PDB file of C-alpha atoms in Angstrom:
ATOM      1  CA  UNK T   1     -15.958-298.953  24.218  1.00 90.00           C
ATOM      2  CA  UNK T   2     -18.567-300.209  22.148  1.00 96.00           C
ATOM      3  CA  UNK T   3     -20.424-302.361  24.561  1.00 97.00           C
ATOM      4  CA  UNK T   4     -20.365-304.714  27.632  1.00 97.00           C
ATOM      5  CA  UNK T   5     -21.329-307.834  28.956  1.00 97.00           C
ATOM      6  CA  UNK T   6     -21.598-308.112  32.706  1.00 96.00           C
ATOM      7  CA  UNK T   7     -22.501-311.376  34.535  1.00 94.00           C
ATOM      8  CA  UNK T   8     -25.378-312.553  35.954  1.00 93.00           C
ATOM      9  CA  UNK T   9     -26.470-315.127  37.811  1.00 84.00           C
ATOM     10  CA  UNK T  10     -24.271-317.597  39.945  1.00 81.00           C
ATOM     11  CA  UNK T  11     -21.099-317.216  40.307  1.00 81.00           C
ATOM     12  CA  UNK T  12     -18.748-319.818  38.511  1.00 77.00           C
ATOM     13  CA  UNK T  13     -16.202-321.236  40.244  1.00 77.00           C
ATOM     14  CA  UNK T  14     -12.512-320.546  38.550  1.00 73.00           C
ATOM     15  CA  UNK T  15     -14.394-317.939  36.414  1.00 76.00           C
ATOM     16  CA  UNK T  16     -13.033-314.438  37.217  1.00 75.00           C
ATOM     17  CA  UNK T  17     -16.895-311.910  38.042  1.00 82.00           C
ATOM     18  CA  UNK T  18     -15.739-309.614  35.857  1.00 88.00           C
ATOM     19  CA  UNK T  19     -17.008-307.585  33.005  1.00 93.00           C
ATOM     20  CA  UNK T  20     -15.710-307.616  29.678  1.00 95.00           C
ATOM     21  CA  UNK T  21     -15.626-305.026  27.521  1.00 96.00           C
ATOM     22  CA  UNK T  22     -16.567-305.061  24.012  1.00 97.00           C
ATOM     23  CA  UNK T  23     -13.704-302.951  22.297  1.00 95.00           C
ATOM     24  CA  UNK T  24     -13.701-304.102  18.757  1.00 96.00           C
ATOM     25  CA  UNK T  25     -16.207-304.341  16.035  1.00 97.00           C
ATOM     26  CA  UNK T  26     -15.524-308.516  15.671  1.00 97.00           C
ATOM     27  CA  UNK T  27     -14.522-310.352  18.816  1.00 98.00           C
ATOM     28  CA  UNK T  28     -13.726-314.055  19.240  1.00 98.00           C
ATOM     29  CA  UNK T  29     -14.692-315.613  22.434  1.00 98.00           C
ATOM     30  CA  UNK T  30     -13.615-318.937  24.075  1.00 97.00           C
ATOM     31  CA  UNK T  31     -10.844-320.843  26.457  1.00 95.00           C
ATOM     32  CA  UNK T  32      -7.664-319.797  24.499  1.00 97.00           C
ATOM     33  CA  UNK T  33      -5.309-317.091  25.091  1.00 96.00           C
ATOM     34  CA  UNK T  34      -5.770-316.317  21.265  1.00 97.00           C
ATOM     35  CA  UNK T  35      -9.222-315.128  21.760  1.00 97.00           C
ATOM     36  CA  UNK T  36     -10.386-311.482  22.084  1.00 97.00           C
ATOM     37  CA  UNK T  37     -12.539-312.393  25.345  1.00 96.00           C
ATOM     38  CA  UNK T  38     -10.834-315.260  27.426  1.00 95.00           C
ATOM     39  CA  UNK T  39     -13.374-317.021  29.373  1.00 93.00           C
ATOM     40  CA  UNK T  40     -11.489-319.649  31.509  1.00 91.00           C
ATOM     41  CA  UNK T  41     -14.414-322.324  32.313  1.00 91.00           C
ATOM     42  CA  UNK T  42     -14.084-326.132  31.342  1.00 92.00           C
ATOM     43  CA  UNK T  43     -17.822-325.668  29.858  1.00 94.00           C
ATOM     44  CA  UNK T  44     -16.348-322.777  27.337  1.00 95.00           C
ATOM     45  CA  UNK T  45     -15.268-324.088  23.752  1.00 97.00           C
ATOM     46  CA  UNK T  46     -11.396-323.143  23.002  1.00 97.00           C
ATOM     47  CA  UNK T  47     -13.021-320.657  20.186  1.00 98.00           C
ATOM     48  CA  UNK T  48     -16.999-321.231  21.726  1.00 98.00           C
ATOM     49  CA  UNK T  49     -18.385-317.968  19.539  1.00 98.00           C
ATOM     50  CA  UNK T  50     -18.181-314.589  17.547  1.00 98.00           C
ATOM     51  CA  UNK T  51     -19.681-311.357  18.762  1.00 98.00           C
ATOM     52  CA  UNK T  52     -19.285-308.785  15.535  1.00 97.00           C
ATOM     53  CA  UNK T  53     -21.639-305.200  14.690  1.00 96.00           C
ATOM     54  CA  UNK T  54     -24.157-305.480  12.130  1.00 94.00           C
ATOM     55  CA  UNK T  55     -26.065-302.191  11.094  1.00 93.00           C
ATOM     56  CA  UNK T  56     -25.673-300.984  14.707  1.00 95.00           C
ATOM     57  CA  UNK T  57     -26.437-304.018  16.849  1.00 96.00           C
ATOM     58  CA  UNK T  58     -24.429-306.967  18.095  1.00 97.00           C
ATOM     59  CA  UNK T  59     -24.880-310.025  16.706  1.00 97.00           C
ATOM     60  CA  UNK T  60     -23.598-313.513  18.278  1.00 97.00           C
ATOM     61  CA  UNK T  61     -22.712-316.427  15.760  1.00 96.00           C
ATOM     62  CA  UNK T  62     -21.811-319.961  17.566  1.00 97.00           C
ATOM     63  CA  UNK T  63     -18.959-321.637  16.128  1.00 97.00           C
ATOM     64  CA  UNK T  64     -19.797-325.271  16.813  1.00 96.00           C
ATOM     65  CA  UNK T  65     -19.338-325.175  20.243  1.00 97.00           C
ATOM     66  CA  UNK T  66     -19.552-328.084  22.626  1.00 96.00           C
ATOM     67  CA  UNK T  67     -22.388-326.871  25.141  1.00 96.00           C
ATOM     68  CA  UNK T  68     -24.111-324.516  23.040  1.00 96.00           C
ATOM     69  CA  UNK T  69     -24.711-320.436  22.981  1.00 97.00           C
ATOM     70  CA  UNK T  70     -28.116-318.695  23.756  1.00 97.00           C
ATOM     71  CA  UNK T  71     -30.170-316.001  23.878  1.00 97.00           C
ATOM     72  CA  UNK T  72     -32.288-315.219  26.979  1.00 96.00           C
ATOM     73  CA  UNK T  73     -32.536-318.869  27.533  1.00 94.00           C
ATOM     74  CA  UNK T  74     -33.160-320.251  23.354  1.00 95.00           C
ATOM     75  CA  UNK T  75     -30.145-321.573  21.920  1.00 96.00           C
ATOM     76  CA  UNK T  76     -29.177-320.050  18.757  1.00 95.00           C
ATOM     77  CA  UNK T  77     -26.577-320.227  15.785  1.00 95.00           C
ATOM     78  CA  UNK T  78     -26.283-316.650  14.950  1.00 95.00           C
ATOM     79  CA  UNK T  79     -28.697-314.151  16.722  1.00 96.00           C
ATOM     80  CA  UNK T  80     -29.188-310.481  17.046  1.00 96.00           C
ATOM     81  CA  UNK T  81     -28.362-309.305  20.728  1.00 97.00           C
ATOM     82  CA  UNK T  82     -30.385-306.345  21.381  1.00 96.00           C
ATOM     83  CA  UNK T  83     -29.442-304.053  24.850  1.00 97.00           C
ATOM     84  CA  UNK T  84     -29.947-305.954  27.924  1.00 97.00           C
ATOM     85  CA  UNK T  85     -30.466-309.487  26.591  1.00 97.00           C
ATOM     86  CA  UNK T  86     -29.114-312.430  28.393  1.00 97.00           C
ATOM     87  CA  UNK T  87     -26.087-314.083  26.924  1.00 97.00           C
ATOM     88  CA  UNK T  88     -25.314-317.614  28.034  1.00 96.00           C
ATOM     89  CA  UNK T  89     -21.899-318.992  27.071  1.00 96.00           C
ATOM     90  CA  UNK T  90     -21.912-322.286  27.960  1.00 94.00           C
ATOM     91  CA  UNK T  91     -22.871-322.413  31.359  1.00 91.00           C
ATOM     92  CA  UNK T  92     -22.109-318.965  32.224  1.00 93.00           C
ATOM     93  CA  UNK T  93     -24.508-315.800  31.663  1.00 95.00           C
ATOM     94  CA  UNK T  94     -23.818-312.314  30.128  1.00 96.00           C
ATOM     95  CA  UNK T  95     -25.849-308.890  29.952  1.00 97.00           C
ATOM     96  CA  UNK T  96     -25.033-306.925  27.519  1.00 98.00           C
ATOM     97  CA  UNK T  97     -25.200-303.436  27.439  1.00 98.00           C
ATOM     98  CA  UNK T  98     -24.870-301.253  24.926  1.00 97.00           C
ATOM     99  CA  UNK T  99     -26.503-298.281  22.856  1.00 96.00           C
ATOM    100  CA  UNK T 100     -27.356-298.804  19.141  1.00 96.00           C
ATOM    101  CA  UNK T 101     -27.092-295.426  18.387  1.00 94.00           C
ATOM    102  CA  UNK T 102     -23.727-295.204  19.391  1.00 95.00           C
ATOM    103  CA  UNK T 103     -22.976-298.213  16.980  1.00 95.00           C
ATOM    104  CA  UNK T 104     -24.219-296.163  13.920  1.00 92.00           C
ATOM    105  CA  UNK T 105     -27.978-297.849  13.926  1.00 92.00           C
ATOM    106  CA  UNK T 106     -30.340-295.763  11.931  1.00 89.00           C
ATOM    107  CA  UNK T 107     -34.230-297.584  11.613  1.00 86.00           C
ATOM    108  CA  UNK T 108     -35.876-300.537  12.796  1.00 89.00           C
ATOM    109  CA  UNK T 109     -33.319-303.501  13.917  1.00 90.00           C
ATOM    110  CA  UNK T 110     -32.136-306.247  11.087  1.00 89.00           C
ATOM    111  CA  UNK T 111     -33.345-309.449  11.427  1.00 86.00           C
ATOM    112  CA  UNK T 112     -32.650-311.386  14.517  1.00 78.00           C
ATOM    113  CA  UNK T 113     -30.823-314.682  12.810  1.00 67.00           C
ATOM    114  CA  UNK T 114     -29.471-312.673   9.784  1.00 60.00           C
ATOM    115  CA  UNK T 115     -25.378-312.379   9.662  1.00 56.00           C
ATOM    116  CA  UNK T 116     -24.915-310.878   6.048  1.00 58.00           C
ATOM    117  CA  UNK T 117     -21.284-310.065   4.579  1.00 56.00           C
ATOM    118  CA  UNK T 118     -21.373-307.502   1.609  1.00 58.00           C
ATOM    119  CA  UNK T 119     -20.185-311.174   0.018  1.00 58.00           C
ATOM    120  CA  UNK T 120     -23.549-312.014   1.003  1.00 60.00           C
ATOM    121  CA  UNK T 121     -25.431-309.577  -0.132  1.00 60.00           C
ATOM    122  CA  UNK T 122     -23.667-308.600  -3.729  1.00 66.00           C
ATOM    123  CA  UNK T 123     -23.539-312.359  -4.498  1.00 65.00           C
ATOM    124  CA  UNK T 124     -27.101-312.652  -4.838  1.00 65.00           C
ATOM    125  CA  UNK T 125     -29.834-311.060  -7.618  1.00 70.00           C
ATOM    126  CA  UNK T 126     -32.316-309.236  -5.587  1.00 69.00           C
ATOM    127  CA  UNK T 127     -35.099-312.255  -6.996  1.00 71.00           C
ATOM    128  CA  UNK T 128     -32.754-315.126  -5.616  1.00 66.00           C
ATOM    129  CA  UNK T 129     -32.525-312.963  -1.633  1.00 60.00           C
ATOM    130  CA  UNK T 130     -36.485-311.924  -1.799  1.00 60.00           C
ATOM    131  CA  UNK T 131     -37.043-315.728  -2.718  1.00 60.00           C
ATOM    132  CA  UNK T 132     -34.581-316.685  -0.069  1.00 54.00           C
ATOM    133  CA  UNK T 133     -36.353-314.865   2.845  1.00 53.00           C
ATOM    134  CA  UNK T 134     -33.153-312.914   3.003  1.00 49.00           C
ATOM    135  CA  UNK T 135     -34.100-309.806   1.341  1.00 47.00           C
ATOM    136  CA  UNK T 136     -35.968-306.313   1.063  1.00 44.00           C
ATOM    137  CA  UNK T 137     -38.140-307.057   4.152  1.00 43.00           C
ATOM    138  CA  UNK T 138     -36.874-310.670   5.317  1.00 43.00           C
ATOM    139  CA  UNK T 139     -38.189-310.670   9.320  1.00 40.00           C
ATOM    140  CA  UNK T 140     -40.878-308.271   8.919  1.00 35.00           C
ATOM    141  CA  UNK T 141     -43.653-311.213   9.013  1.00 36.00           C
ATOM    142  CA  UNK T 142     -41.780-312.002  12.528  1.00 36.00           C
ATOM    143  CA  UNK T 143     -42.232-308.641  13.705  1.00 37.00           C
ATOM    144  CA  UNK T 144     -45.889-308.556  13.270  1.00 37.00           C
ATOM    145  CA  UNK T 145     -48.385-307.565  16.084  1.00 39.00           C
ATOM    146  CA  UNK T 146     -50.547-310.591  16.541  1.00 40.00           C
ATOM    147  CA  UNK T 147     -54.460-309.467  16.414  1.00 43.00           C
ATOM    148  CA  UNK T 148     -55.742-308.562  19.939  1.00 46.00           C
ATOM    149  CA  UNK T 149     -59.459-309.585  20.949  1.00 48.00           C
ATOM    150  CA  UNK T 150     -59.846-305.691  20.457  1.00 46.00           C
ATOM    151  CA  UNK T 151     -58.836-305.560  17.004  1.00 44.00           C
ATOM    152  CA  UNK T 152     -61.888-307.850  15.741  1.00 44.00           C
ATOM    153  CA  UNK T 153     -64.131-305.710  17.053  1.00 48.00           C
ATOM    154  CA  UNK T 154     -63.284-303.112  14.870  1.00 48.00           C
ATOM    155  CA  UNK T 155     -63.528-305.383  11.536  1.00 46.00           C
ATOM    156  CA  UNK T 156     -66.496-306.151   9.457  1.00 48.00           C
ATOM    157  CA  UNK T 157     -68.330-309.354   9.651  1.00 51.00           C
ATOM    158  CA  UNK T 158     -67.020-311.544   6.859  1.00 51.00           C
ATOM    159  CA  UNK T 159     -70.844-311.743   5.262  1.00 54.00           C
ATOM    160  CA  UNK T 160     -71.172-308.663   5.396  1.00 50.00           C
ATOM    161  CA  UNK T 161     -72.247-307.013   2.141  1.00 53.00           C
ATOM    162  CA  UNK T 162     -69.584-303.661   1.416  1.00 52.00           C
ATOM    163  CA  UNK T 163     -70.717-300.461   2.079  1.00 54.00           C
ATOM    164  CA  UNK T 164     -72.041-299.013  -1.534  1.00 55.00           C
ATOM    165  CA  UNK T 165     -69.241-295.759  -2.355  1.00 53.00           C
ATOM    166  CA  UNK T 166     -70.806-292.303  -3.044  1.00 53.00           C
ATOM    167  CA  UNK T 167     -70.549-291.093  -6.621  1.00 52.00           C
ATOM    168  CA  UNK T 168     -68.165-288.258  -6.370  1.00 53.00           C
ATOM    169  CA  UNK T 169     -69.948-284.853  -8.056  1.00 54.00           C
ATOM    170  CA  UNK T 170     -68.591-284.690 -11.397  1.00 52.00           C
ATOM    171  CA  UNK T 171     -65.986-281.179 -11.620  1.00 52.00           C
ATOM    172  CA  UNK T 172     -67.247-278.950 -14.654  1.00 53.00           C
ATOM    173  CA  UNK T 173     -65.013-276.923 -16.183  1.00 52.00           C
ATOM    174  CA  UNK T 174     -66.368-274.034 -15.839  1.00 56.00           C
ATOM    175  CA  UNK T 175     -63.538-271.402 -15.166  1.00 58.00           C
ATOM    176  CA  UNK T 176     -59.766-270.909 -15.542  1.00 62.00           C
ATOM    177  CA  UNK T 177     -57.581-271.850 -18.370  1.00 64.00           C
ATOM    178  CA  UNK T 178     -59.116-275.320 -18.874  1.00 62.00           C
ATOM    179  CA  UNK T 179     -62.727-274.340 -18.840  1.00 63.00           C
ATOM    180  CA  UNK T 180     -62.436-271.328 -21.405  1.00 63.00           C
ATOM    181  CA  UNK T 181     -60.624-274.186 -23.736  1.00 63.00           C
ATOM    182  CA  UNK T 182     -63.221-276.756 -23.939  1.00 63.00           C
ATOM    183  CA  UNK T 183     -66.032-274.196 -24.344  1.00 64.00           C
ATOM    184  CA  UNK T 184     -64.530-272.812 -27.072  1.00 65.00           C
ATOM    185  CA  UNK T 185     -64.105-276.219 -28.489  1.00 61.00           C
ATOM    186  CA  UNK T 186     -67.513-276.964 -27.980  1.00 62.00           C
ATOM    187  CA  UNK T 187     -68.429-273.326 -29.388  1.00 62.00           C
ATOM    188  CA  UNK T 188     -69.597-271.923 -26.239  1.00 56.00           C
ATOM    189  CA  UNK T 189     -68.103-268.789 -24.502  1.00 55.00           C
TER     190      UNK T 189
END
């Protein structure tokens, strides 16, 4: 099993309260028997969204449903689920739990709204996905501590003049290899 979402909140009625488990790498949800997770609600889409692995973590992509998928409460198009975040399917809401580890995740998490095929990624120059926002460090500037009261503190007034640097003592060359070399160039011994 590579994961589970369990719901929370009210119960639905017509909606079986039961967990499903996440048993393949790319699952289809929705209202049709054709779908890897069946959810039999009015408010589901036939095919509502995709749940697929990327890098180690889930990932949910919306496929145009009628009433929307979120993400602890933020509707989203494609979104990064990370363990114990609330999926809502329509009107009905999903933990999921799972272990990133488990899923082969080694580092900090990909982007949140990032779903990238190898198509993606080989199809673009490195210049055209670092222009995009899509490449070597795309969603760090979203990750970024915000500065805390504390922080200012520490930093110097703008106006203030820098500090001057201490000359670092010049090294003479005085012994070893080096040092017997340039005094015999200079004709010293």
């Amino acid at each position: 099993m590579l994961g589970e979402l369990i719901p929370v909140g009210p119960r639905q009625p017509g909606v079986p309260s039961v967990s499903y488990k996440l048993h393949k790498h790319i699952l289809l949800v929705g209202r049709r028997p054709d779908c890897d997770i069946v959810i039999p609600h009015r408010t589901v889409s036939a095919h509502h969204c995709r749940l697929l692995i990327r890098q180690g973590y889930w990932f949910v992509n919306d496929l145009d449903s009628s009433n929307g998928t979120r993400v602890n409460g933020f509707a989203v198009d494609e979104h990064r689920l990370d363990p114990g975040d609330t999926l809502w399917i329509a009107l009905l809401r999903f933990q999921i739990k799972y272990c990133p580890l488990d899923l082969g995740s080694v580092g900090p998490p990909p982007a949140d709204d990032v779903l990238e095929t190898p198509e993606d990624i080989l199809g673009q120059s490195l210049i055209e996905r670092t222009a995009s926002g899509s490449g070597i460090g795309s969603g760090i500037h979203s990750r970024q501590r915000s500065l805390r009261p504390e922080d200012t503190q520490r930093l110097p007034p703008q106006d203030a003049p820098a500090r001057p640097r201490k000359a670092k003592p010049s090294a003479k060359p005085s012994s070893g290899i080096l040092g017997g070399l340039l005094r015999r160039k200079k004709g010293g011994r």
